[in-house]
Tab-separated table of C-alpha atoms in Angstrom:
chain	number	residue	atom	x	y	z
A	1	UNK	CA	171.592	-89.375	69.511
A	2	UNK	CA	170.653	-91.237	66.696
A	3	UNK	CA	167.829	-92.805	69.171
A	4	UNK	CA	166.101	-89.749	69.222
A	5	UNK	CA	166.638	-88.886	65.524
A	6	UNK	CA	165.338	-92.254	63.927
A	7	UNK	CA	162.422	-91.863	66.413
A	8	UNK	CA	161.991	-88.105	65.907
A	9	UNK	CA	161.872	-88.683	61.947
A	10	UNK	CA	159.383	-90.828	62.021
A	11	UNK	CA	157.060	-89.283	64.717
A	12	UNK	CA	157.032	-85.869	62.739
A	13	UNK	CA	156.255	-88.047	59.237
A	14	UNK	CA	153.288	-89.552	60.993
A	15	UNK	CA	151.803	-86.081	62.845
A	16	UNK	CA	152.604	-84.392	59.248
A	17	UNK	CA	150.886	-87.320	57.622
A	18	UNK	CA	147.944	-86.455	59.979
A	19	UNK	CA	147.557	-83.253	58.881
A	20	UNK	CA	148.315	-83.470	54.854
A	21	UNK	CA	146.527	-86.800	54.466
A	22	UNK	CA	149.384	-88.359	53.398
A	23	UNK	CA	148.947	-91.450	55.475
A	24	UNK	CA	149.344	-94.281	51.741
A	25	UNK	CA	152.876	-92.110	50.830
A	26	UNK	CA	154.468	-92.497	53.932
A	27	UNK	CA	153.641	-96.109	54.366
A	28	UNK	CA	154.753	-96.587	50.628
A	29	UNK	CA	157.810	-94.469	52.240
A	30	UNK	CA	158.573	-97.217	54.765
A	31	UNK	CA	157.871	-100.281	52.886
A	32	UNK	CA	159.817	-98.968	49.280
A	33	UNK	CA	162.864	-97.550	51.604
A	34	UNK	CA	163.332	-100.924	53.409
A	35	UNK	CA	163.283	-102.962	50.304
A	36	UNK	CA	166.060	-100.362	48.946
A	37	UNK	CA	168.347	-100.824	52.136
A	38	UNK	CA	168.503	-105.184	51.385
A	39	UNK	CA	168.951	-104.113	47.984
A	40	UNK	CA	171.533	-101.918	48.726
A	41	UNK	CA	172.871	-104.139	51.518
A	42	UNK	CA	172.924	-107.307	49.221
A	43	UNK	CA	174.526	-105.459	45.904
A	44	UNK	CA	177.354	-105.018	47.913
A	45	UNK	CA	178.108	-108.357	48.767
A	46	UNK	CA	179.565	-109.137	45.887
A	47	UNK	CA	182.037	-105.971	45.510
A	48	UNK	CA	182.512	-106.696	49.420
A	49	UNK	CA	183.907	-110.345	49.168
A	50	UNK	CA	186.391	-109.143	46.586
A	51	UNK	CA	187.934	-106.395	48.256
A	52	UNK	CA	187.807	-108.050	51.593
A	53	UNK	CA	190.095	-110.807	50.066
A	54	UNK	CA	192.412	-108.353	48.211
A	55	UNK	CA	192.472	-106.434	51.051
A	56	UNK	CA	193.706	-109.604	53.107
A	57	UNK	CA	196.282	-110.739	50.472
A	58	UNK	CA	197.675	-106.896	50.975
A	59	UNK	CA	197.777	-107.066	54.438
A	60	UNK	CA	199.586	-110.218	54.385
A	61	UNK	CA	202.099	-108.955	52.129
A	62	UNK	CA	203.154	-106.210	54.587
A	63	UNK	CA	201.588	-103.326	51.987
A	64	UNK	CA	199.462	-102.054	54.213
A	65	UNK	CA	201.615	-101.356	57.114
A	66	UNK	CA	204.168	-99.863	54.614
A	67	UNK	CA	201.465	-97.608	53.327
A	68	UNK	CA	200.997	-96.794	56.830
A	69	UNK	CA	204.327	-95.953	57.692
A	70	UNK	CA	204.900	-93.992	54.464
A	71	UNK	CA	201.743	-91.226	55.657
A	72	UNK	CA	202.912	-91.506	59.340
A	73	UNK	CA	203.051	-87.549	59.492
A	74	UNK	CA	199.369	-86.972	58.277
A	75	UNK	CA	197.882	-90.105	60.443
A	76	UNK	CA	199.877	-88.653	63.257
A	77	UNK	CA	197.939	-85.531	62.821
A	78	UNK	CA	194.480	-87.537	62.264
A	79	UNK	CA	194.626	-90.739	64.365
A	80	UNK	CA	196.786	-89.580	67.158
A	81	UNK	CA	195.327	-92.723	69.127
A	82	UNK	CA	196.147	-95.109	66.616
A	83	UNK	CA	199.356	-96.844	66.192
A	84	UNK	CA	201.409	-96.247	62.907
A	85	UNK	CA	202.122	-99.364	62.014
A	86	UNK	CA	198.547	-101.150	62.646
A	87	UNK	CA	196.593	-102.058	59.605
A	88	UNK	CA	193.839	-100.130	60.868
A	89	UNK	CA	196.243	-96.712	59.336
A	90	UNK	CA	196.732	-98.682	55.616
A	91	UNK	CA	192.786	-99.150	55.648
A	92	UNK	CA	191.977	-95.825	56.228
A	93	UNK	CA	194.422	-94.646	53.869
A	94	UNK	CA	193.340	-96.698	51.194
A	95	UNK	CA	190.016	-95.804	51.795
A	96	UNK	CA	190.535	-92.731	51.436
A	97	UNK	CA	192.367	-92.748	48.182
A	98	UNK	CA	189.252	-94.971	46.955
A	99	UNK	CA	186.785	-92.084	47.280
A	100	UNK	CA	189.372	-88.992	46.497
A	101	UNK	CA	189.300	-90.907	42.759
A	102	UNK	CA	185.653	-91.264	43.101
A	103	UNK	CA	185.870	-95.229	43.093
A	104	UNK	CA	183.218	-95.719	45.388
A	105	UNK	CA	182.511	-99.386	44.412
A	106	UNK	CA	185.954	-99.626	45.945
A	107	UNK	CA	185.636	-97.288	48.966
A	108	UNK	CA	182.754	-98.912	51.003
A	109	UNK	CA	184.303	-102.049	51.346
A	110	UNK	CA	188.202	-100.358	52.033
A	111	UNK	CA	186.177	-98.279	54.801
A	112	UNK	CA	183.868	-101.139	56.338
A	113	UNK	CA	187.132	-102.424	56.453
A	114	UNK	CA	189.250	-99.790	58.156
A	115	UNK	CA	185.800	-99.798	60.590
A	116	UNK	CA	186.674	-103.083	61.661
A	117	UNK	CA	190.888	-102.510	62.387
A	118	UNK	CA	189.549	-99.239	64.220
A	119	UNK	CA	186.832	-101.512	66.238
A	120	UNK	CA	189.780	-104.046	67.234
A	121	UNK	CA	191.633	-101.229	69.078
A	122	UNK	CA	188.323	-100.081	70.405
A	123	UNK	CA	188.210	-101.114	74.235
A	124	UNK	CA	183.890	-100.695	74.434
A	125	UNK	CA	182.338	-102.085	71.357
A	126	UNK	CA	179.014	-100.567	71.206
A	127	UNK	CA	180.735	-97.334	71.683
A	128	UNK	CA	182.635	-95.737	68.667
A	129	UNK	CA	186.563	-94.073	69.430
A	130	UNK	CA	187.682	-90.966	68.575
A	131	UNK	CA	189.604	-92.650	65.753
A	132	UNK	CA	186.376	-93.915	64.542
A	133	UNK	CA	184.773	-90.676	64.512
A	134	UNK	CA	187.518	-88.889	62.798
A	135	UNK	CA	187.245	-91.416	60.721
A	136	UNK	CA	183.522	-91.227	59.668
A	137	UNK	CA	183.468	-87.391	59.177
A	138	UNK	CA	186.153	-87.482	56.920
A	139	UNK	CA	184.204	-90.087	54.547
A	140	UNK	CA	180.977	-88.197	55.359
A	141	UNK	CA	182.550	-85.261	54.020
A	142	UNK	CA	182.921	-86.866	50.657
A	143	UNK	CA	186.413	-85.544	49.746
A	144	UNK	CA	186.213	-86.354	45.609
A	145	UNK	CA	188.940	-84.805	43.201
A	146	UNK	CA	186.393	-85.178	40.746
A	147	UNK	CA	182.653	-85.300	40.832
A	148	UNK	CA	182.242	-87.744	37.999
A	149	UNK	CA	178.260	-88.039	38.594
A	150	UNK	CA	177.603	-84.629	39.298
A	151	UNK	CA	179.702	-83.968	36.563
A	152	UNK	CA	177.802	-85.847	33.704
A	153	UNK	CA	174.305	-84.738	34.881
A	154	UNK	CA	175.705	-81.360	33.931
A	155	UNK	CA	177.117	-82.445	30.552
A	156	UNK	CA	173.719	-84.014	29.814
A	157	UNK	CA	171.636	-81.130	30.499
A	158	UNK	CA	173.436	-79.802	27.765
A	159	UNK	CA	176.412	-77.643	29.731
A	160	UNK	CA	179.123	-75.938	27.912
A	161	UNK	CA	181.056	-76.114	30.439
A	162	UNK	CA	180.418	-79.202	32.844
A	163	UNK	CA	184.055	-79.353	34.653
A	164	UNK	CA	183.884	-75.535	35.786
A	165	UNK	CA	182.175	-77.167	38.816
A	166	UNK	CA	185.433	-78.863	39.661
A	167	UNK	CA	187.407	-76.478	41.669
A	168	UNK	CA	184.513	-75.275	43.282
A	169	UNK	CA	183.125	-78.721	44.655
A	170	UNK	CA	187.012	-79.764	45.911
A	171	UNK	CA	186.986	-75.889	47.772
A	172	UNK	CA	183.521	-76.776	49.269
A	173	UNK	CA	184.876	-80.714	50.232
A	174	UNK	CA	188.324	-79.502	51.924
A	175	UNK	CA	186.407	-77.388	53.654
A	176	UNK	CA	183.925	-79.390	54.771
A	177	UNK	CA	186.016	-81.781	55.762
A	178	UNK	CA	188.225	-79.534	57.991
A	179	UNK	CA	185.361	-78.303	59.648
A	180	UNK	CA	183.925	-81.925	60.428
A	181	UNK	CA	187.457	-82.840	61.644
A	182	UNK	CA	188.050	-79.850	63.692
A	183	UNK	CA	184.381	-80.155	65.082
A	184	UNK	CA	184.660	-83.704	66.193
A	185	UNK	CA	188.332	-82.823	67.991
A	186	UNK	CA	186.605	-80.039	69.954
A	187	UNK	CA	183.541	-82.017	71.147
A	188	UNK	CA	185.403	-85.708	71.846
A	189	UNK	CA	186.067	-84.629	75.458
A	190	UNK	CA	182.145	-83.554	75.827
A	191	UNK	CA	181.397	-86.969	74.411
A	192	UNK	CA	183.575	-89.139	77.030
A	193	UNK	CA	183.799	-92.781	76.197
A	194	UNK	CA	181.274	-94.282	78.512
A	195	UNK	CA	182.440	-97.843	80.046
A	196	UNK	CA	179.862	-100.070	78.986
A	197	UNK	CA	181.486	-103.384	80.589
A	198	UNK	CA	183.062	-106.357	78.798
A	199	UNK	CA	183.282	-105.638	75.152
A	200	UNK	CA	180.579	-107.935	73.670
A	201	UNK	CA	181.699	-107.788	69.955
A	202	UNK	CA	182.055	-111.091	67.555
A	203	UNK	CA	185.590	-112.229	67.974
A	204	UNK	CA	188.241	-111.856	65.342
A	205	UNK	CA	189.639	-114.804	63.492
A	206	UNK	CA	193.132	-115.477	65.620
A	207	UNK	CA	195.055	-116.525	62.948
A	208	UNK	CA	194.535	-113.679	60.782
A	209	UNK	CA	194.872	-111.269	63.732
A	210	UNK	CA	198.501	-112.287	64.856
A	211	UNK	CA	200.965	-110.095	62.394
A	212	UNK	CA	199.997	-107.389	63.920
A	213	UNK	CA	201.924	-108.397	67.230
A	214	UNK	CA	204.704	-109.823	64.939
A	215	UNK	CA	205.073	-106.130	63.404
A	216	UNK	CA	204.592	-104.113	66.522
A	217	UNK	CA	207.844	-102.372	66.849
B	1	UNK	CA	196.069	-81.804	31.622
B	2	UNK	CA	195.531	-82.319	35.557
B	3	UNK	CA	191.979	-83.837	34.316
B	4	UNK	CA	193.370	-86.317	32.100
B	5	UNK	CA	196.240	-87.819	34.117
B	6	UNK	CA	193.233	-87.992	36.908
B	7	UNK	CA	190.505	-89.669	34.739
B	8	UNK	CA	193.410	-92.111	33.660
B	9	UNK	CA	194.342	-92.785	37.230
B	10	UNK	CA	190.879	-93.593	37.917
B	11	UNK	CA	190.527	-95.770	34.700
B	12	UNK	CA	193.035	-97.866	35.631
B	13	UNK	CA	193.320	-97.906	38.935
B	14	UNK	CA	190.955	-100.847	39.983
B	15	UNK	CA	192.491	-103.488	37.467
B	16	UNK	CA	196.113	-102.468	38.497
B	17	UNK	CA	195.471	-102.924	42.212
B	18	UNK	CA	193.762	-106.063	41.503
B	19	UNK	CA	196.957	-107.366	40.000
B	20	UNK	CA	199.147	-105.496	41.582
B	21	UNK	CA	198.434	-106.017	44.828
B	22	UNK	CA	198.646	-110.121	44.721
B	23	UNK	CA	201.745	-109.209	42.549
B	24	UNK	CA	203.409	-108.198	45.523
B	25	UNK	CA	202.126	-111.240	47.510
B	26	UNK	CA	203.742	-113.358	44.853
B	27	UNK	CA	206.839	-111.522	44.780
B	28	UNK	CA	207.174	-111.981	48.798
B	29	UNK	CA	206.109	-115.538	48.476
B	30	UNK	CA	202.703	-115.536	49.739
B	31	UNK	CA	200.000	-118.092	48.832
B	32	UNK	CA	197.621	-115.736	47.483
B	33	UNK	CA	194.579	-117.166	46.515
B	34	UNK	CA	194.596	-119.081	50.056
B	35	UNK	CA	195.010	-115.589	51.490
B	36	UNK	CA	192.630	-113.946	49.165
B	37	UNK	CA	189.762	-116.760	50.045
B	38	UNK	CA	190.550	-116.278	53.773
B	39	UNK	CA	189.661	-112.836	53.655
B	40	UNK	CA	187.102	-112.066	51.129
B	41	UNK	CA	184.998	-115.404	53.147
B	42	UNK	CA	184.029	-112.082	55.438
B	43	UNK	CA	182.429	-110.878	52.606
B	44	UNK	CA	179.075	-112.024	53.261
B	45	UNK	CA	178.696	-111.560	56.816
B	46	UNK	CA	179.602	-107.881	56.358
B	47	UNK	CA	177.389	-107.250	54.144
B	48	UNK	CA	174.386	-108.631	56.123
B	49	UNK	CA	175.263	-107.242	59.089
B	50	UNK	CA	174.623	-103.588	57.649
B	51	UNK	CA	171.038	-104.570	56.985
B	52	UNK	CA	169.341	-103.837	60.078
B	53	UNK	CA	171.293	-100.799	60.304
B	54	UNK	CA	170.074	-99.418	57.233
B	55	UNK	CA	166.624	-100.824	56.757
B	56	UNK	CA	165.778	-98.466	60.143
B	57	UNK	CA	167.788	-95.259	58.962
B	58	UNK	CA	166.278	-95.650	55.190
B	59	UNK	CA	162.882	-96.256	56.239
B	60	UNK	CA	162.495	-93.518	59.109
B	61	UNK	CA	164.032	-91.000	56.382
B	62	UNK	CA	161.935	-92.769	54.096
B	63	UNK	CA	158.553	-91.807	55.656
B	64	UNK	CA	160.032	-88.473	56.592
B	65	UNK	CA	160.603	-87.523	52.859
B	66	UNK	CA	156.901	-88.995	52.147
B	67	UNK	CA	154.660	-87.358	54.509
B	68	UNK	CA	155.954	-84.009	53.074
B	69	UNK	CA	157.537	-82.786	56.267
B	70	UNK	CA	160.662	-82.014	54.603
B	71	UNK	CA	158.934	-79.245	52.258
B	72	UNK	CA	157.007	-78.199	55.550
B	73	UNK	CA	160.919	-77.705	56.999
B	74	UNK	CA	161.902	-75.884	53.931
B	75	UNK	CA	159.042	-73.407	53.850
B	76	UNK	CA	159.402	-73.053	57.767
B	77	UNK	CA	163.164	-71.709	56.858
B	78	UNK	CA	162.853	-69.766	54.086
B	79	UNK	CA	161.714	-66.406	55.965
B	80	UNK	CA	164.977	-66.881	57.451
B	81	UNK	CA	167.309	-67.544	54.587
B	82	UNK	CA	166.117	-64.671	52.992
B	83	UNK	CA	167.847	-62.577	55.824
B	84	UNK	CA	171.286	-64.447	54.017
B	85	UNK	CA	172.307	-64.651	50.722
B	86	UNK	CA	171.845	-68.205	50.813
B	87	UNK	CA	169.509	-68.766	47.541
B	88	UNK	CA	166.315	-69.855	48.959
B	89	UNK	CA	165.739	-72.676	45.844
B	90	UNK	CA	169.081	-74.456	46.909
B	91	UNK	CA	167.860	-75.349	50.547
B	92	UNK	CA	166.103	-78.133	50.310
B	93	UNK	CA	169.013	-79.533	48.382
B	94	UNK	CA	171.692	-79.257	51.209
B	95	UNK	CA	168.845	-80.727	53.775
B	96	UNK	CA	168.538	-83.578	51.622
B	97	UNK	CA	171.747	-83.870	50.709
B	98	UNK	CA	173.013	-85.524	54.099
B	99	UNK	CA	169.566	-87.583	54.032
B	100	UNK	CA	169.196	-89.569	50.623
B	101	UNK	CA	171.854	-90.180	47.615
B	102	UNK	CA	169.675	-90.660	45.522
B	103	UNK	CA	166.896	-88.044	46.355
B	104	UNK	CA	169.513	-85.045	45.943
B	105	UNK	CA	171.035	-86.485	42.532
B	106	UNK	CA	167.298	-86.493	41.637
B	107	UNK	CA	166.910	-83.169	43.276
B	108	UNK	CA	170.061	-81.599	41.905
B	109	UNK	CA	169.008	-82.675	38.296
B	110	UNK	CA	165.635	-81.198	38.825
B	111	UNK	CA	167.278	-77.686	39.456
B	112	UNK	CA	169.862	-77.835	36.993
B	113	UNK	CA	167.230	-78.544	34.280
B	114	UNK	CA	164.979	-75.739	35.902
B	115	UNK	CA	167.484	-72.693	36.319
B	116	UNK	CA	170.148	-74.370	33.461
B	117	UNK	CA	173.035	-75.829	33.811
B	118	UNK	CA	175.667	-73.377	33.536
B	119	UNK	CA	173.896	-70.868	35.699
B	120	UNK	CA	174.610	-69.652	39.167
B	121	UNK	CA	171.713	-71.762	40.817
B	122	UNK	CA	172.555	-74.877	38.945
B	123	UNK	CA	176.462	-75.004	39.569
B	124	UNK	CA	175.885	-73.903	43.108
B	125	UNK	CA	173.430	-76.973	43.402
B	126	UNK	CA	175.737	-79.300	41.804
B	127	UNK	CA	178.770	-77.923	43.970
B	128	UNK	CA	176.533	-78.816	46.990
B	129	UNK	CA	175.627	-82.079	45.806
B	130	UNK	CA	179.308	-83.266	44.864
B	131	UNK	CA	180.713	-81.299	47.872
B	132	UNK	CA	179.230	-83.921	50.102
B	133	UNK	CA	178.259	-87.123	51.065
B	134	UNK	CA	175.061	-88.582	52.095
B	135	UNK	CA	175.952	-88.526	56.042
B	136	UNK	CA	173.196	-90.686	57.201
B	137	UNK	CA	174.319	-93.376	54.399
B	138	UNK	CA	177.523	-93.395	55.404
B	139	UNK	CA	176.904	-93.516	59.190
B	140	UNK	CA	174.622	-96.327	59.108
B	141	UNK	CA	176.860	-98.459	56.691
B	142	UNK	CA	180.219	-98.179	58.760
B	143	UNK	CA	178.534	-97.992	61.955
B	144	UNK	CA	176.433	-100.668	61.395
B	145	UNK	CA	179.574	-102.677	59.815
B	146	UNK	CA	181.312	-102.975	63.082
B	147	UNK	CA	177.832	-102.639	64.922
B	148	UNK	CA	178.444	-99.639	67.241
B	149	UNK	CA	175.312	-98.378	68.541
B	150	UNK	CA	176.737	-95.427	70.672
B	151	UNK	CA	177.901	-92.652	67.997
B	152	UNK	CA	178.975	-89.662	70.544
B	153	UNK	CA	179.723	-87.104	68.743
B	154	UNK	CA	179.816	-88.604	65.238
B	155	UNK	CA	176.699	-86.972	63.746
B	156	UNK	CA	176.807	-82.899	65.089
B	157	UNK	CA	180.516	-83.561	63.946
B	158	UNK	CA	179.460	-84.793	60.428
B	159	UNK	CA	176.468	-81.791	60.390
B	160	UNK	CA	178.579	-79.076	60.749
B	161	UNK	CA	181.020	-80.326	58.078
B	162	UNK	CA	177.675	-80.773	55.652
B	163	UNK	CA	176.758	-77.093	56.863
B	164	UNK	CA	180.314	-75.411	56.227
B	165	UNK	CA	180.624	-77.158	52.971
B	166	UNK	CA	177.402	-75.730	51.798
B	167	UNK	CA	178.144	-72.155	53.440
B	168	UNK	CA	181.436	-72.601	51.270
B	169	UNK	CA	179.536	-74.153	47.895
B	170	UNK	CA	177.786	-71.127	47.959
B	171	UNK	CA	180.536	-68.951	48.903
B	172	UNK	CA	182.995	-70.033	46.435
B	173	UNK	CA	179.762	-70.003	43.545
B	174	UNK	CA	178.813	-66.552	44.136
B	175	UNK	CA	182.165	-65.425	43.589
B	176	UNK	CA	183.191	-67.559	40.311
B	177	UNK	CA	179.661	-67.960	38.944
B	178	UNK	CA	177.084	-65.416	40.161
């Protein structure tokens, strides 16, 4: 899928180019768009490091499971796949507070994170779960209580009223997000996980790895 | 009220987990900084490992954006919009809105300023714009995190929830703002 949409985006941008003339744009397209992805990619290194480490220190400290078993009854309902008590729940959970409080500096690491749990319980690597994909369309979906940046762009072009866009954004979110969830539950049995072979993913470090047999139940 | 114990919450939230959370580790008798090192040594890696991922989704959308296809899309549309009540001037918004972050903040501004921002158009733009996320973004960050190359059903999944949000954006704005 995404094969023929990377290729297809580019294909049209160079027959459009053809035709408009646009051939310098697009190529300033390409190279000013890479250079934003490192920069991107890089600026998060730093925010990355830290919450990978916090994250670590919480997992150790048994928070994350607890947070895990303390939402069983929604992540039941969401990640039917996924055992309660695997870090993999906490991650996602926290991940998901991150971004409902609009922290996204904390969010993208919490969720790279609960990517990785999710990938350990993953049996073909390349291939993403259901979990995963349940997963990514709720954070695609953008669920925000409130819409802090959206929200002072209004304020500065001088609204009297820059919150009344509140209630409507969460209505459009929950939404949203329901429909993404309910969509990818209807289509994972079209999508069948195919078996690719031996997984061929980087290993995980062992010793950080081995509480989660010690808190299997 | 609501607002204020939220904003608060947000405030403070990042400075209390970052205590709080090693807190706990203390309090259970962990070594945290050894723990805290172990983890957040990851830190790099991750990050690089998104790169390639994102360099080829930023660039192809990029290019896309550049060569003026999208307006070409838009204008290809509208005939058909106009058979909804789906305002014509918010479209390109919730195309772009799954494609670029920053290209539909810059987009949503541009509308705001243009229709104002406490009319219909402009609160129905921002709804769309903080009703979502940028899909492609996010897809090519997590995915390429754990380095899955096989999405399934990830993306027409993710679509339709961009789709209903902005069906519902404009919904909900008709009926409070319009």
């Amino acid at each position: 899928m995404l094969n023929y949409i990377w290729f297809g985006l580019m294909a049209i941008a160079l027959i459009v180019a053809i035709f408009t003339g646009n051939a310098a744009a697009v190529t300033k397209g390409a190279v000013d768009s890479a250079k934003t992805a490192v920069d991107i990619s890089l600026g998060l290194v730093g925010i990355m490091t830290l919450w990978l480490g916090i994250m670590r220190v919480a997992e150790k400290s048994g928070l994350i499971s607890l947070l895990g078993r303390a939402l069983r009854p929604i992540s039941r309902l969401l990640f039917p796949d996924i055992p309660p008590d695997h870090p993999a729940i906490g991650a996602v959970i926290m991940n998901i507070a991150a971004n409902m409080l609009g922290l996204s500096n904390a969010a993208t690491p919490l969720g790279i994170k609960a990517m990785e749990e999710l990938q350990e319980l993953n049996p073909n690597k390349e291939t993403d779960s259901n979990a995963m994909v349940t997963f990514m369309t709720l954070n695609t979906a953008g669920i925000q209580i409130i819409p802090a940046t959206i929200i002072a762009v209004l304020a500065a072009s001088g609204s009297k009223n820059p919150t009344a866009i509140i209630s409507t954004t969460l209505i459009a979110t929950i939404c949203g997000a329901i429909a993404a969830v309910t969509t990818a539950r209807i289509l994972q049995r079209f999508f069948p996980v195919e078996d690719v072979g031996p997984a061929l993913s980087r290993p995980a470090p062992a010793e950080s790895r081995s509480h989660v047999d010690e808190e299997a139940e | 009220m609501i607002r204020a114990t939220l904003d608060a919450i947000s405030l403070w939230a990042i400075p209390v987990l970052l205590v709080g959370i090693p807190l706990i580790g203390m309090m259970r008798r962990i070594k945290v900084y050894d723990v805290f090192i172990e983890g957040a040594k990851e830190g790099f890696q991750v990050a690089v490992r998104i790169i390639p991922f994102l360099v080829g989704i930023l660039v192809a959308i990029g290019m896309f954006r550049a060569s003026g296809a999208m307006d070409m899309l838009t204008n290809a549309l509208r005939p058909m919009l106009s058979a909804t009540r789906f305002p014509p001037e918010i479209f390109p918004l919730v195309i772009l809105r799954t494609l670029s972050g920053s290209g539909s903040l810059a987009l949503t501004t541009d509308i705001v300023k243009q229709f104002g921002p406490d009319s219909f158009i402009g609160r129905t733009a921002a709804t769309i714009y903080g009703g979502s996320e940028t899909t492609f973004y996010v897809l090519a960050v997590y995915f390429g995190a754990v380095g899955v190359k096989r999405t399934r059903h990830a993306i027409p999944s993710a679509l339709v929830g961009d789709l209903v949000a902005a069906i519902v954006a404009v919904t909900v704005c008709t009926w409070m703002f319009a």
